[in-house]
Short mmCIF file of C-alpha atoms in Angstrom, two decimals:
data_model
loop_
_atom_site.label_atom_id
_atom_site.label_comp_id
_atom_site.label_asym_id
_atom_site.label_seq_id
_atom_site.Cartn_x
_atom_site.Cartn_y
_atom_site.Cartn_z
CA MET E 793 0.00 0.00 0.00
CA SER E 794 1.44 3.36 -1.01
CA ILE E 795 2.00 6.28 1.34
CA LYS E 796 -0.36 8.41 -0.79
CA LEU E 797 -3.15 5.87 -0.39
CA ILE E 798 -2.61 5.63 3.37
CA LEU E 799 -2.66 9.43 3.65
CA ALA E 800 -5.85 9.62 1.56
CA ILE E 801 -7.57 6.99 3.70
CA ILE E 802 -6.56 8.79 6.89
CA THR E 803 -7.74 12.21 5.70
CA ILE E 804 -11.06 10.95 4.33
CA THR E 805 -11.66 9.01 7.55
CA ALA E 806 -10.84 12.17 9.51
CA ALA E 807 -13.44 13.96 7.38
CA LEU E 808 -16.00 11.32 8.34
CA ILE E 809 -15.15 11.72 12.03
CA PHE E 810 -15.23 15.54 12.05
CA TYR E 811 -18.38 15.78 9.95
CA THR E 812 -20.25 13.09 11.88
CA ILE E 813 -19.37 14.61 15.24
CA GLY E 814 -20.39 18.04 13.97
CA VAL E 815 -23.73 16.91 12.57
CA PHE E 816 -24.78 14.75 15.50
CA SER E 817 -23.51 17.02 18.28
CA GLU E 818 -25.40 19.89 16.62
CA ARG E 819 -28.53 17.77 16.51
CA ARG E 820 -28.11 16.65 20.13
CA SER E 821 -27.50 20.21 21.40
CA GLY E 822 -30.57 21.52 19.59
CA THR E 823 -28.80 24.58 18.25
CA LEU E 824 -25.98 25.45 15.88
CA GLN E 825 -22.87 26.50 17.83
CA LYS E 826 -19.44 27.76 16.86
CA LYS E 827 -17.85 24.35 17.54
CA HIS E 828 -20.23 22.77 15.00
CA VAL E 829 -19.27 25.31 12.35
CA VAL E 830 -15.58 24.57 13.01
CA LEU E 831 -16.21 20.81 12.76
CA PHE E 832 -18.04 21.28 9.42
CA TRP E 833 -15.09 23.26 8.03
CA CYS E 834 -12.63 20.63 9.29
CA GLY E 835 -14.69 17.88 7.64
CA LEU E 836 -14.67 19.80 4.35
CA ILE E 837 -10.93 20.47 4.49
CA PHE E 838 -10.06 16.84 5.25
CA ASP E 839 -12.49 15.51 2.63
CA THR E 840 -11.17 17.84 -0.05
CA THR E 841 -7.58 16.91 0.85
CA GLY E 842 -8.30 13.18 0.77
CA THR E 843 -10.28 13.46 -2.44
CA SER E 844 -7.46 15.42 -4.09
CA ILE E 845 -4.95 12.76 -3.11
CA MET E 846 -7.24 9.96 -4.35
CA SER E 847 -7.88 11.83 -7.62
CA SER E 848 -4.16 12.14 -8.26
CA MET E 849 -3.89 8.35 -7.96
CA ALA E 850 -7.06 7.46 -9.89
CA LYS E 851 -7.01 5.61 -13.17
CA GLY E 852 -9.96 5.59 -15.49
CA THR E 853 -13.13 7.66 -15.64
CA GLY E 854 -12.59 9.92 -12.62
CA LEU E 855 -15.38 12.50 -12.45
CA LEU E 856 -17.46 10.66 -15.07
CA SER E 857 -18.17 7.73 -12.74
CA ALA E 858 -20.90 7.36 -10.12
CA HIS E 859 -18.25 7.78 -7.42
CA GLY E 860 -16.78 10.84 -9.14
CA LEU E 861 -20.13 12.55 -9.65
CA THR E 862 -21.44 11.86 -6.15
CA GLY E 863 -18.07 12.86 -4.68
CA ALA E 864 -18.08 16.18 -6.53
CA LEU E 865 -21.68 16.82 -5.48
CA ALA E 866 -20.81 15.99 -1.87
CA ILE E 867 -17.89 18.44 -1.78
CA VAL E 868 -20.02 21.21 -3.30
CA LEU E 869 -22.78 20.51 -0.75
CA MET E 870 -20.26 20.41 2.11
CA LEU E 871 -18.86 23.77 1.00
CA PHE E 872 -22.34 25.28 0.79
CA HIS E 873 -23.23 23.71 4.16
CA ALA E 874 -20.14 25.13 5.89
CA LEU E 875 -20.67 28.56 4.33
CA TRP E 876 -24.37 28.60 5.25
CA ALA E 877 -23.60 27.41 8.79
CA THR E 878 -21.13 30.29 9.11
CA VAL E 879 -23.75 32.81 7.94
CA VAL E 880 -26.47 31.39 10.20
CA TYR E 881 -24.14 31.35 13.21
CA ARG E 882 -22.97 34.93 12.64
CA LYS E 883 -26.54 36.26 12.28
CA GLN E 884 -27.62 34.51 15.52
CA ASN E 885 -31.25 34.05 14.44
CA GLU E 886 -32.56 31.69 17.14
CA GLN E 887 -35.09 29.95 14.90
CA LYS E 888 -32.49 29.28 12.18
CA LEU E 889 -29.90 28.18 14.75
CA ARG E 890 -32.38 25.62 16.14
CA SER E 891 -33.52 24.27 12.76
CA PHE E 892 -30.15 24.13 10.99
CA HIS E 893 -29.62 20.46 11.98
CA LYS E 894 -32.29 19.41 9.45
CA PHE E 895 -30.08 20.66 6.63
CA SER E 896 -26.96 19.18 8.23
CA ILE E 897 -28.33 15.64 8.35
CA VAL E 898 -29.36 15.76 4.67
CA VAL E 899 -25.90 16.91 3.58
CA TRP E 900 -24.26 14.27 5.79
CA LEU E 901 -26.43 11.49 4.30
CA ILE E 902 -25.59 12.62 0.76
CA TRP E 903 -21.89 12.76 1.72
CA LEU E 904 -22.05 9.14 2.89
CA VAL E 905 -22.90 7.92 -0.64
CA PRO E 906 -19.46 8.59 -2.19
CA TYR E 907 -17.75 7.60 1.07
CA ILE E 908 -19.40 4.15 0.97
CA LEU E 909 -18.95 3.83 -2.80
CA GLY E 910 -15.26 4.61 -2.35
CA MET E 911 -14.92 1.86 0.26
CA PHE E 912 -16.51 -0.68 -2.07
CA ILE E 913 -14.38 0.44 -5.01
CA GLY E 914 -11.27 0.19 -2.81
CA MET E 915 -12.19 -3.33 -1.67
CA ARG E 916 -12.69 -4.45 -5.28
CA GLY E 917 -9.42 -3.03 -6.49
#
């Protein structure tokens, strides 16, 4: 196993950990807090890093595969999610702070699709 692959696996797994903790601790607390926004940004940074490393190693269709398309969609959604969380947190609208978790869980579920596809692709290869 190459060092690049190990680094990609570690960073994408870190993304899963940060994002999952952020989404579920936000849901449990009942309101969007600064620590959740930070966790969302960390998840995005680690996912983008891991995806970039994996892309540099990929052979074949890349973005034109189910994994590539869902992965690109997930990163765009994670970016929008982190940006929107930042805006909502800064504005401190209580109703939006309390309901933000509904959006978070949807983005997290969509993000899981390429994560799981990537695991299956990795196991096949």
